[in-house]
C-alpha cells in the first residue's frame, strides 16, 4: 500500500516506520521538505520524504497528524485527496484542568467536511507514542484495541488491516459520527496516562466475554431506558 504521512512528528514518524517495516511504501511529508527527507533517512526501508503536498499526491492512504489544521489550509491542491483514505489520529488540545466541553463535532468530522470526497477514518488517537515503540512485538500479546470509525466500510477495513499488521486488535467502531466517542476515549486515556509513573503506559482493550452460566443476579431485565 502507498502511505503518505502528513506531518513528520511523533505519530507520523512512528506509524510511518512501523508500516514501512511491514513492506508498505511510505512517504514522509512535512512543512519542511528537509525534515521529511531526514525522517525517511531515519526510517530507511526505501521510504521517501519531502513536502506534505508530495506525500498527499503519492499515497492511497494518508495519515493526517496536523492537529486541527485542515487540508484546504495545508495543501496547495486538496483535491488530490479525493477518494483517498485519510486516517485522522488527532486529539484536541488538553483544556486547563482536563475540563473538556462536550464534543459536538469531532475533529474527524471537521476534516471530512473540509474534503468531502475523501474517505476519512478515525483511528490510533487512543494510542500513546510509547505504545507504538512496543509494536508489533511484544505488543501483540497485550491485545490493545484500536478503534476505527468512518462512513466507508471498505476504508474502515483497510485501516483495520493496517492496525492489525502492526500488532493491534482493530475494533470496528462504525460510522464517522462515532469519532466523537472515540475522541472522548482518546481524551480519557490521556488523562490516565498523565497520571502514570514513567515507563508505564495505559491502553484500552475491549474484551468480549462469554455469557455467565446460571444468571444468579437475575440476568438483564427489560428496561424502558434508551
Ligand atoms: N504523541 C502521542 O502519543 C499521540 C497519541 C495519540 C494521538 N496523538 C495526536 O496525534 C496528533 C499529532 O501528535 P504528535 O505527537 O505526532 O505531535 P507532534 O510530534 O508535535 O507532531 C505533529 C506534527 O504536525 C505538524 N504540524 C504542527 N503544527 C502544524 C501547523 N501549524 N501546520 C501544519 N503542520 C503542523 C508538524 O509536522 P512537520 O513539522 O513535519 O510539518 C508536527 O511535527 C495530535 O493531534 C495528537 O493529539 C498523539
PDB file of C-alpha atoms and ligand atoms in Angstrom:
ATOM      1  CA  UNK A   1       0.000   0.000   0.000  1.00  0.00           C
ATOM      2  CA  UNK A   2       1.209   3.572  -0.662  1.00  0.00           C
ATOM      3  CA  UNK A   3       1.021   5.582   2.557  1.00  0.00           C
ATOM      4  CA  UNK A   4       1.590   9.319   2.867  1.00  0.00           C
ATOM      5  CA  UNK A   5       2.364  10.929   6.203  1.00  0.00           C
ATOM      6  CA  UNK A   6       1.203  14.497   6.775  1.00  0.00           C
ATOM      7  CA  UNK A   7       3.443  15.931   9.491  1.00  0.00           C
ATOM      8  CA  UNK A   8       6.575  14.031  10.449  1.00  0.00           C
ATOM      9  CA  UNK A   9       6.300  14.389  14.215  1.00  0.00           C
ATOM     10  CA  UNK A  10       5.896  11.656  16.822  1.00  0.00           C
ATOM     11  CA  UNK A  11       2.799   9.976  15.377  1.00  0.00           C
ATOM     12  CA  UNK A  12       3.815  10.348  11.742  1.00  0.00           C
ATOM     13  CA  UNK A  13       7.351   9.098  12.261  1.00  0.00           C
ATOM     14  CA  UNK A  14       6.307   6.156  14.483  1.00  0.00           C
ATOM     15  CA  UNK A  15       3.439   4.857  12.369  1.00  0.00           C
ATOM     16  CA  UNK A  16       5.357   5.507   9.139  1.00  0.00           C
ATOM     17  CA  UNK A  17       8.310   3.429  10.316  1.00  0.00           C
ATOM     18  CA  UNK A  18       6.053   0.616  11.536  1.00  0.00           C
ATOM     19  CA  UNK A  19       4.202   0.461   8.211  1.00  0.00           C
ATOM     20  CA  UNK A  20       7.439   0.589   6.235  1.00  0.00           C
ATOM     21  CA  UNK A  21       8.630  -2.384   8.299  1.00  0.00           C
ATOM     22  CA  UNK A  22       5.502  -4.217   7.115  1.00  0.00           C
ATOM     23  CA  UNK A  23       6.517  -3.626   3.489  1.00  0.00           C
ATOM     24  CA  UNK A  24       4.305  -0.623   2.699  1.00  0.00           C
ATOM     25  CA  UNK A  25       5.651   2.228   0.572  1.00  0.00           C
ATOM     26  CA  UNK A  26       5.817   5.254   2.834  1.00  0.00           C
ATOM     27  CA  UNK A  27       6.333   8.924   2.005  1.00  0.00           C
ATOM     28  CA  UNK A  28       7.040  11.231   4.969  1.00  0.00           C
ATOM     29  CA  UNK A  29       5.595  14.688   4.363  1.00  0.00           C
ATOM     30  CA  UNK A  30       6.353  17.833   6.287  1.00  0.00           C
ATOM     31  CA  UNK A  31       6.046  21.600   6.045  1.00  0.00           C
ATOM     32  CA  UNK A  32       9.809  21.427   5.715  1.00  0.00           C
ATOM     33  CA  UNK A  33      10.906  19.081   2.910  1.00  0.00           C
ATOM     34  CA  UNK A  34      14.299  18.587   4.566  1.00  0.00           C
ATOM     35  CA  UNK A  35      12.597  17.304   7.721  1.00  0.00           C
ATOM     36  CA  UNK A  36      10.543  14.870   5.645  1.00  0.00           C
ATOM     37  CA  UNK A  37      13.706  13.621   3.941  1.00  0.00           C
ATOM     38  CA  UNK A  38      15.550  13.304   7.262  1.00  0.00           C
ATOM     39  CA  UNK A  39      12.674  11.223   8.642  1.00  0.00           C
ATOM     40  CA  UNK A  40      12.849   8.948   5.610  1.00  0.00           C
ATOM     41  CA  UNK A  41      16.600   8.546   6.173  1.00  0.00           C
ATOM     42  CA  UNK A  42      15.917   7.504   9.747  1.00  0.00           C
ATOM     43  CA  UNK A  43      13.162   5.128   8.650  1.00  0.00           C
ATOM     44  CA  UNK A  44      15.229   3.546   5.828  1.00  0.00           C
ATOM     45  CA  UNK A  45      13.475   0.634   4.018  1.00  0.00           C
ATOM     46  CA  UNK A  46      13.146   2.615   0.786  1.00  0.00           C
ATOM     47  CA  UNK A  47      10.911   5.268   2.330  1.00  0.00           C
ATOM     48  CA  UNK A  48      10.814   8.738   0.781  1.00  0.00           C
ATOM     49  CA  UNK A  49      10.440  12.185   2.266  1.00  0.00           C
ATOM     50  CA  UNK A  50       9.553  15.693   1.161  1.00  0.00           C
ATOM     51  CA  UNK A  51       6.634  18.066   1.403  1.00  0.00           C
ATOM     52  CA  UNK A  52       3.100  17.389   2.606  1.00  0.00           C
ATOM     53  CA  UNK A  53       1.873  18.096  -0.935  1.00  0.00           C
ATOM     54  CA  UNK A  54       4.145  15.369  -2.295  1.00  0.00           C
ATOM     55  CA  UNK A  55       3.041  12.917   0.395  1.00  0.00           C
ATOM     56  CA  UNK A  56      -0.635  13.571  -0.359  1.00  0.00           C
ATOM     57  CA  UNK A  57      -0.110  13.120  -4.102  1.00  0.00           C
ATOM     58  CA  UNK A  58       1.960   9.940  -3.656  1.00  0.00           C
ATOM     59  CA  UNK A  59      -0.337   7.947  -1.416  1.00  0.00           C
ATOM     60  CA  UNK A  60      -3.587   5.986  -1.435  1.00  0.00           C
ATOM     61  CA  UNK A  61      -3.789   6.157   2.356  1.00  0.00           C
ATOM     62  CA  UNK A  62      -2.834   9.320   4.223  1.00  0.00           C
ATOM     63  CA  UNK A  63      -2.092   9.688   7.930  1.00  0.00           C
ATOM     64  CA  UNK A  64      -3.160  13.193   8.997  1.00  0.00           C
ATOM     65  CA  UNK A  65      -1.233  14.260  12.112  1.00  0.00           C
ATOM     66  CA  UNK A  66      -1.594  18.056  11.892  1.00  0.00           C
ATOM     67  CA  UNK A  67      -3.959  18.795  14.759  1.00  0.00           C
ATOM     68  CA  UNK A  68      -6.939  20.875  13.701  1.00  0.00           C
ATOM     69  CA  UNK A  69      -5.171  22.040  10.518  1.00  0.00           C
ATOM     70  CA  UNK A  70      -7.424  21.356   7.563  1.00  0.00           C
ATOM     71  CA  UNK A  71      -6.331  20.129   4.117  1.00  0.00           C
ATOM     72  CA  UNK A  72      -7.563  23.315   2.437  1.00  0.00           C
ATOM     73  CA  UNK A  73      -5.179  25.295   4.668  1.00  0.00           C
ATOM     74  CA  UNK A  74      -2.232  22.949   4.404  1.00  0.00           C
ATOM     75  CA  UNK A  75      -2.227  21.565   0.870  1.00  0.00           C
ATOM     76  CA  UNK A  76      -1.945  23.593  -2.301  1.00  0.00           C
ATOM     77  CA  UNK A  77      -4.185  21.120  -4.132  1.00  0.00           C
ATOM     78  CA  UNK A  78      -6.507  19.440  -1.600  1.00  0.00           C
ATOM     79  CA  UNK A  79      -8.498  17.774  -4.428  1.00  0.00           C
ATOM     80  CA  UNK A  80      -5.609  15.333  -4.649  1.00  0.00           C
ATOM     81  CA  UNK A  81      -7.201  13.662  -1.606  1.00  0.00           C
ATOM     82  CA  UNK A  82     -10.452  12.855  -3.442  1.00  0.00           C
ATOM     83  CA  UNK A  83     -11.438   9.194  -2.932  1.00  0.00           C
ATOM     84  CA  UNK A  84      -8.310   8.540  -0.844  1.00  0.00           C
ATOM     85  CA  UNK A  85      -8.382   7.242   2.723  1.00  0.00           C
ATOM     86  CA  UNK A  86      -7.357   9.798   5.348  1.00  0.00           C
ATOM     87  CA  UNK A  87      -6.600   8.460   8.811  1.00  0.00           C
ATOM     88  CA  UNK A  88      -7.211  11.116  11.435  1.00  0.00           C
ATOM     89  CA  UNK A  89      -5.263  10.301  14.613  1.00  0.00           C
ATOM     90  CA  UNK A  90      -5.738  13.679  16.257  1.00  0.00           C
ATOM     91  CA  UNK A  91      -6.913  14.646  19.704  1.00  0.00           C
ATOM     92  CA  UNK A  92      -7.942  18.066  20.896  1.00  0.00           C
ATOM     93  CA  UNK A  93      -5.775  20.447  22.901  1.00  0.00           C
ATOM     94  CA  UNK A  94      -5.997  19.466  26.559  1.00  0.00           C
ATOM     95  CA  UNK A  95      -8.018  22.197  28.292  1.00  0.00           C
ATOM     96  CA  UNK A  96      -6.985  23.590  31.656  1.00  0.00           C
ATOM     97  CA  UNK A  97      -7.643  21.001  34.369  1.00  0.00           C
ATOM     98  CA  UNK A  98      -8.937  18.436  31.842  1.00  0.00           C
ATOM     99  CA  UNK A  99     -12.273  20.293  31.862  1.00  0.00           C
ATOM    100  CA  UNK A 100     -13.457  19.108  28.458  1.00  0.00           C
ATOM    101  CA  UNK A 101     -16.545  20.570  26.848  1.00  0.00           C
ATOM    102  CA  UNK A 102     -18.951  18.081  25.254  1.00  0.00           C
ATOM    103  CA  UNK A 103     -17.816  17.082  21.780  1.00  0.00           C
ATOM    104  CA  UNK A 104     -20.457  18.356  19.343  1.00  0.00           C
ATOM    105  CA  UNK A 105     -18.349  17.731  16.280  1.00  0.00           C
ATOM    106  CA  UNK A 106     -15.288  15.511  16.212  1.00  0.00           C
ATOM    107  CA  UNK A 107     -12.031  16.624  14.631  1.00  0.00           C
ATOM    108  CA  UNK A 108     -12.516  13.777  12.159  1.00  0.00           C
ATOM    109  CA  UNK A 109     -15.935  15.077  11.056  1.00  0.00           C
ATOM    110  CA  UNK A 110     -14.466  18.550  10.640  1.00  0.00           C
ATOM    111  CA  UNK A 111     -11.721  17.088   8.459  1.00  0.00           C
ATOM    112  CA  UNK A 112     -14.290  15.163   6.400  1.00  0.00           C
ATOM    113  CA  UNK A 113     -16.314  18.331   5.816  1.00  0.00           C
ATOM    114  CA  UNK A 114     -13.202  20.068   4.544  1.00  0.00           C
ATOM    115  CA  UNK A 115     -12.512  17.332   1.959  1.00  0.00           C
ATOM    116  CA  UNK A 116     -15.915  15.712   1.360  1.00  0.00           C
ATOM    117  CA  UNK A 117     -14.668  13.492  -1.467  1.00  0.00           C
ATOM    118  CA  UNK A 118     -12.059  11.833   0.738  1.00  0.00           C
ATOM    119  CA  UNK A 119     -12.786   8.828   2.959  1.00  0.00           C
ATOM    120  CA  UNK A 120     -11.930   9.935   6.487  1.00  0.00           C
ATOM    121  CA  UNK A 121     -11.309   7.325   9.173  1.00  0.00           C
ATOM    122  CA  UNK A 122     -10.705   7.985  12.853  1.00  0.00           C
ATOM    123  CA  UNK A 123      -8.065   5.683  14.324  1.00  0.00           C
ATOM    124  CA  UNK A 124      -4.973   5.488  16.552  1.00  0.00           C
ATOM    125  CA  UNK A 125      -5.881   8.548  18.666  1.00  0.00           C
ATOM    126  CA  UNK A 126      -6.101   6.378  21.798  1.00  0.00           C
ATOM    127  CA  UNK A 127      -2.566   5.021  21.364  1.00  0.00           C
ATOM    128  CA  UNK A 128       0.355   6.814  23.006  1.00  0.00           C
ATOM    129  CA  UNK A 129       3.623   7.023  21.089  1.00  0.00           C
ATOM    130  CA  UNK A 130       5.257   4.904  23.781  1.00  0.00           C
ATOM    131  CA  UNK A 131       2.897   2.055  22.909  1.00  0.00           C
ATOM    132  CA  UNK A 132       3.983   2.117  19.248  1.00  0.00           C
ATOM    133  CA  UNK A 133       7.550   1.614  20.469  1.00  0.00           C
ATOM    134  CA  UNK A 134       6.454  -1.896  21.548  1.00  0.00           C
ATOM    135  CA  UNK A 135       4.945  -2.783  18.164  1.00  0.00           C
ATOM    136  CA  UNK A 136       4.495  -5.291  16.674  1.00  0.00           C
ATOM    137  CA  UNK A 137       6.207  -7.480  19.300  1.00  0.00           C
ATOM    138  CA  UNK A 138       5.603  -7.737  22.208  1.00  0.00           C
ATOM    139  CA  UNK A 139       2.553  -5.522  21.652  1.00  0.00           C
ATOM    140  CA  UNK A 140       0.577  -8.378  20.068  1.00  0.00           C
ATOM    141  CA  UNK A 141       0.488 -10.226  23.383  1.00  0.00           C
ATOM    142  CA  UNK A 142      -1.357  -7.337  25.077  1.00  0.00           C
ATOM    143  CA  UNK A 143      -4.278  -7.259  22.616  1.00  0.00           C
ATOM    144  CA  UNK A 144      -4.565  -3.464  22.624  1.00  0.00           C
ATOM    145  CA  UNK A 145      -7.673  -2.115  20.860  1.00  0.00           C
ATOM    146  CA  UNK A 146      -7.531   0.430  18.040  1.00  0.00           C
ATOM    147  CA  UNK A 147     -10.964   1.950  17.438  1.00  0.00           C
ATOM    148  CA  UNK A 148     -11.703   2.534  13.771  1.00  0.00           C
ATOM    149  CA  UNK A 149     -14.640   4.768  12.799  1.00  0.00           C
ATOM    150  CA  UNK A 150     -15.606   6.006   9.354  1.00  0.00           C
ATOM    151  CA  UNK A 151     -18.514   6.042   6.927  1.00  0.00           C
ATOM    152  CA  UNK A 152     -16.866   3.974   4.201  1.00  0.00           C
ATOM    153  CA  UNK A 153     -16.858   0.309   5.185  1.00  0.00           C
ATOM    154  CA  UNK A 154     -14.103  -0.681   2.782  1.00  0.00           C
ATOM    155  CA  UNK A 155     -11.878   2.138   4.053  1.00  0.00           C
ATOM    156  CA  UNK A 156     -12.555   1.048   7.630  1.00  0.00           C
ATOM    157  CA  UNK A 157     -11.473  -2.487   6.744  1.00  0.00           C
ATOM    158  CA  UNK A 158      -8.296  -1.198   5.123  1.00  0.00           C
ATOM    159  CA  UNK A 159      -7.363   0.793   8.229  1.00  0.00           C
ATOM    160  CA  UNK A 160      -8.246  -2.148  10.483  1.00  0.00           C
ATOM    161  CA  UNK A 161      -5.801  -4.219   8.451  1.00  0.00           C
ATOM    162  CA  UNK A 162      -3.102  -1.568   8.861  1.00  0.00           C
ATOM    163  CA  UNK A 163      -3.670  -1.584  12.640  1.00  0.00           C
ATOM    164  CA  UNK A 164      -3.600  -5.381  12.892  1.00  0.00           C
ATOM    165  CA  UNK A 165      -0.475  -5.586  10.739  1.00  0.00           C
ATOM    166  CA  UNK A 166       1.486  -3.765  13.438  1.00  0.00           C
ATOM    167  CA  UNK A 167       0.156  -5.747  16.374  1.00  0.00           C
ATOM    168  CA  UNK A 168      -3.123  -4.131  17.457  1.00  0.00           C
ATOM    169  CA  UNK A 169      -6.600  -5.562  17.732  1.00  0.00           C
ATOM    170  CA  UNK A 170      -8.827  -3.453  15.485  1.00  0.00           C
ATOM    171  CA  UNK A 171     -12.342  -2.692  16.711  1.00  0.00           C
ATOM    172  CA  UNK A 172     -14.870  -1.735  14.041  1.00  0.00           C
ATOM    173  CA  UNK A 173     -16.428   1.340  15.634  1.00  0.00           C
ATOM    174  CA  UNK A 174     -18.944   2.153  12.923  1.00  0.00           C
ATOM    175  CA  UNK A 175     -19.708   5.466  11.255  1.00  0.00           C
ATOM    176  CA  UNK A 176     -17.632   8.636  11.408  1.00  0.00           C
ATOM    177  CA  UNK A 177     -20.048  10.334  13.811  1.00  0.00           C
ATOM    178  CA  UNK A 178     -18.828   7.807  16.403  1.00  0.00           C
ATOM    179  CA  UNK A 179     -15.460   9.558  16.251  1.00  0.00           C
ATOM    180  CA  UNK A 180     -16.944  11.915  18.870  1.00  0.00           C
ATOM    181  CA  UNK A 181     -16.938   8.991  21.294  1.00  0.00           C
ATOM    182  CA  UNK A 182     -13.571   7.707  20.110  1.00  0.00           C
ATOM    183  CA  UNK A 183     -12.076  11.161  20.601  1.00  0.00           C
ATOM    184  CA  UNK A 184     -13.588  11.258  24.095  1.00  0.00           C
ATOM    185  CA  UNK A 185     -11.859   7.943  24.725  1.00  0.00           C
ATOM    186  CA  UNK A 186      -8.593   9.464  23.500  1.00  0.00           C
ATOM    187  CA  UNK A 187      -9.013  12.345  25.947  1.00  0.00           C
ATOM    188  CA  UNK A 188      -9.730   9.876  28.739  1.00  0.00           C
ATOM    189  CA  UNK A 189      -6.684   7.709  28.026  1.00  0.00           C
ATOM    190  CA  UNK A 190      -4.506  10.831  28.049  1.00  0.00           C
ATOM    191  CA  UNK A 191      -5.913  11.733  31.458  1.00  0.00           C
ATOM    192  CA  UNK A 192      -4.999   8.277  32.732  1.00  0.00           C
ATOM    193  CA  UNK A 193      -1.588   8.248  31.064  1.00  0.00           C
ATOM    194  CA  UNK A 194      -0.564  11.564  32.532  1.00  0.00           C
ATOM    195  CA  UNK A 195      -1.003  10.058  35.999  1.00  0.00           C
ATOM    196  CA  UNK A 196       1.190   7.030  35.233  1.00  0.00           C
ATOM    197  CA  UNK A 197       4.704   6.711  36.520  1.00  0.00           C
ATOM    198  CA  UNK A 198       7.442   6.935  33.926  1.00  0.00           C
ATOM    199  CA  UNK A 199       7.776   3.777  31.859  1.00  0.00           C
ATOM    200  CA  UNK A 200       4.160   2.634  32.353  1.00  0.00           C
ATOM    201  CA  UNK A 201       1.578   3.379  29.685  1.00  0.00           C
ATOM    202  CA  UNK A 202      -2.156   2.870  29.788  1.00  0.00           C
ATOM    203  CA  UNK A 203      -4.044   1.326  26.907  1.00  0.00           C
ATOM    204  CA  UNK A 204      -7.640   0.315  26.319  1.00  0.00           C
ATOM    205  CA  UNK A 205      -8.564  -3.233  25.387  1.00  0.00           C
ATOM    206  CA  UNK A 206     -12.057  -4.413  24.590  1.00  0.00           C
ATOM    207  CA  UNK A 207     -12.699  -7.891  25.952  1.00  0.00           C
ATOM    208  CA  UNK A 208     -15.582  -9.973  24.653  1.00  0.00           C
ATOM    209  CA  UNK A 209     -16.760 -12.267  27.457  1.00  0.00           C
ATOM    210  CA  UNK A 210     -18.892 -15.427  27.449  1.00  0.00           C
ATOM    211  CA  UNK A 211     -22.412 -15.300  28.913  1.00  0.00           C
ATOM    212  CA  UNK A 212     -22.407 -16.144  32.628  1.00  0.00           C
ATOM    213  CA  UNK A 213     -23.851 -19.517  33.464  1.00  0.00           C
ATOM    214  CA  UNK A 214     -26.860 -19.519  35.776  1.00  0.00           C
ATOM    215  CA  UNK A 215     -27.640 -15.749  35.759  1.00  0.00           C
ATOM    216  CA  UNK A 216     -27.599 -15.788  39.574  1.00  0.00           C
ATOM    217  CA  UNK A 217     -28.132 -11.993  39.617  1.00  0.00           C
ATOM    218  CA  UNK A 218     -31.367 -12.311  37.700  1.00  0.00           C
ATOM    219  CA  UNK A 219     -29.896 -11.564  34.297  1.00  0.00           C
ATOM    220  CA  UNK A 220     -30.594  -8.381  32.344  1.00  0.00           C
ATOM    221  CA  UNK A 221     -34.255  -7.464  32.747  1.00  0.00           C
ATOM    222  CA  UNK A 222     -36.328  -5.423  30.300  1.00  0.00           C
ATOM    223  CA  UNK A 223     -35.912  -1.679  30.885  1.00  0.00           C
ATOM    224  CA  UNK A 224     -37.579   1.391  29.416  1.00  0.00           C
ATOM    225  CA  UNK A 225     -34.263   3.273  29.368  1.00  0.00           C
ATOM    226  CA  UNK A 226     -32.738   4.031  25.976  1.00  0.00           C
TER     227      UNK A 226
HETATM  228  N1  LIG B   1       2.074  11.571  20.627  1.00  0.00           N
HETATM  229  C1  LIG B   1       1.123  10.755  21.025  1.00  0.00           C
HETATM  230  O1  LIG B   1       1.351   9.912  21.898  1.00  0.00           O
HETATM  231  C2  LIG B   1      -0.253  10.826  20.417  1.00  0.00           C
HETATM  232  C3  LIG B   1      -1.113   9.750  20.636  1.00  0.00           C
HETATM  233  C4  LIG B   1      -2.389   9.752  20.068  1.00  0.00           C
HETATM  234  C5  LIG B   1      -2.784  10.843  19.312  1.00  0.00           C
HETATM  235  N2  LIG B   1      -1.927  11.882  19.133  1.00  0.00           N
HETATM  236  C6  LIG B   1      -2.425  13.020  18.356  1.00  0.00           C
HETATM  237  O2  LIG B   1      -1.797  12.995  17.093  1.00  0.00           O
HETATM  238  C7  LIG B   1      -1.568  14.331  16.638  1.00  0.00           C
HETATM  239  C8  LIG B   1      -0.075  14.503  16.374  1.00  0.00           C
HETATM  240  O3  LIG B   1       0.616  14.271  17.576  1.00  0.00           O
HETATM  241  P1  LIG B   1       2.193  14.135  17.591  1.00  0.00           P
HETATM  242  O4  LIG B   1       2.533  13.567  18.907  1.00  0.00           O
HETATM  243  O5  LIG B   1       2.686  13.491  16.358  1.00  0.00           O
HETATM  244  O6  LIG B   1       2.627  15.671  17.598  1.00  0.00           O
HETATM  245  P2  LIG B   1       3.977  16.283  17.118  1.00  0.00           P
HETATM  246  O7  LIG B   1       5.110  15.389  17.448  1.00  0.00           O
HETATM  247  O8  LIG B   1       4.006  17.672  17.623  1.00  0.00           O
HETATM  248  O9  LIG B   1       3.814  16.275  15.527  1.00  0.00           O
HETATM  249  C9  LIG B   1       2.758  16.915  14.884  1.00  0.00           C
HETATM  250  C10 LIG B   1       3.228  17.388  13.533  1.00  0.00           C
HETATM  251  O10 LIG B   1       2.183  18.155  12.950  1.00  0.00           O
HETATM  252  C11 LIG B   1       2.766  19.117  12.087  1.00  0.00           C
HETATM  253  N3  LIG B   1       2.265  20.450  12.448  1.00  0.00           N
HETATM  254  C12 LIG B   1       2.297  21.034  13.656  1.00  0.00           C
HETATM  255  N4  LIG B   1       1.773  22.277  13.585  1.00  0.00           N
HETATM  256  C13 LIG B   1       1.411  22.456  12.302  1.00  0.00           C
HETATM  257  C14 LIG B   1       0.829  23.545  11.581  1.00  0.00           C
HETATM  258  N5  LIG B   1       0.518  24.694  12.177  1.00  0.00           N
HETATM  259  N6  LIG B   1       0.640  23.370  10.265  1.00  0.00           N
HETATM  260  C15 LIG B   1       0.957  22.209   9.653  1.00  0.00           C
HETATM  261  N7  LIG B   1       1.501  21.159  10.273  1.00  0.00           N
HETATM  262  C16 LIG B   1       1.733  21.288  11.568  1.00  0.00           C
HETATM  263  C17 LIG B   1       4.276  19.093  12.313  1.00  0.00           C
HETATM  264  O11 LIG B   1       4.866  18.368  11.263  1.00  0.00           O
HETATM  265  P3  LIG B   1       6.045  19.000  10.367  1.00  0.00           P
HETATM  266  O12 LIG B   1       6.918  19.800  11.314  1.00  0.00           O
HETATM  267  O13 LIG B   1       6.723  17.797   9.839  1.00  0.00           O
HETATM  268  O14 LIG B   1       5.369  19.850   9.366  1.00  0.00           O
HETATM  269  C18 LIG B   1       4.417  18.328  13.605  1.00  0.00           C
HETATM  270  O15 LIG B   1       5.633  17.630  13.685  1.00  0.00           O
HETATM  271  C19 LIG B   1      -2.097  15.260  17.747  1.00  0.00           C
HETATM  272  O16 LIG B   1      -3.389  15.688  17.453  1.00  0.00           O
HETATM  273  C20 LIG B   1      -2.104  14.354  18.979  1.00  0.00           C
HETATM  274  O17 LIG B   1      -3.071  14.722  19.919  1.00  0.00           O
HETATM  275  C21 LIG B   1      -0.678  11.892  19.656  1.00  0.00           C
END
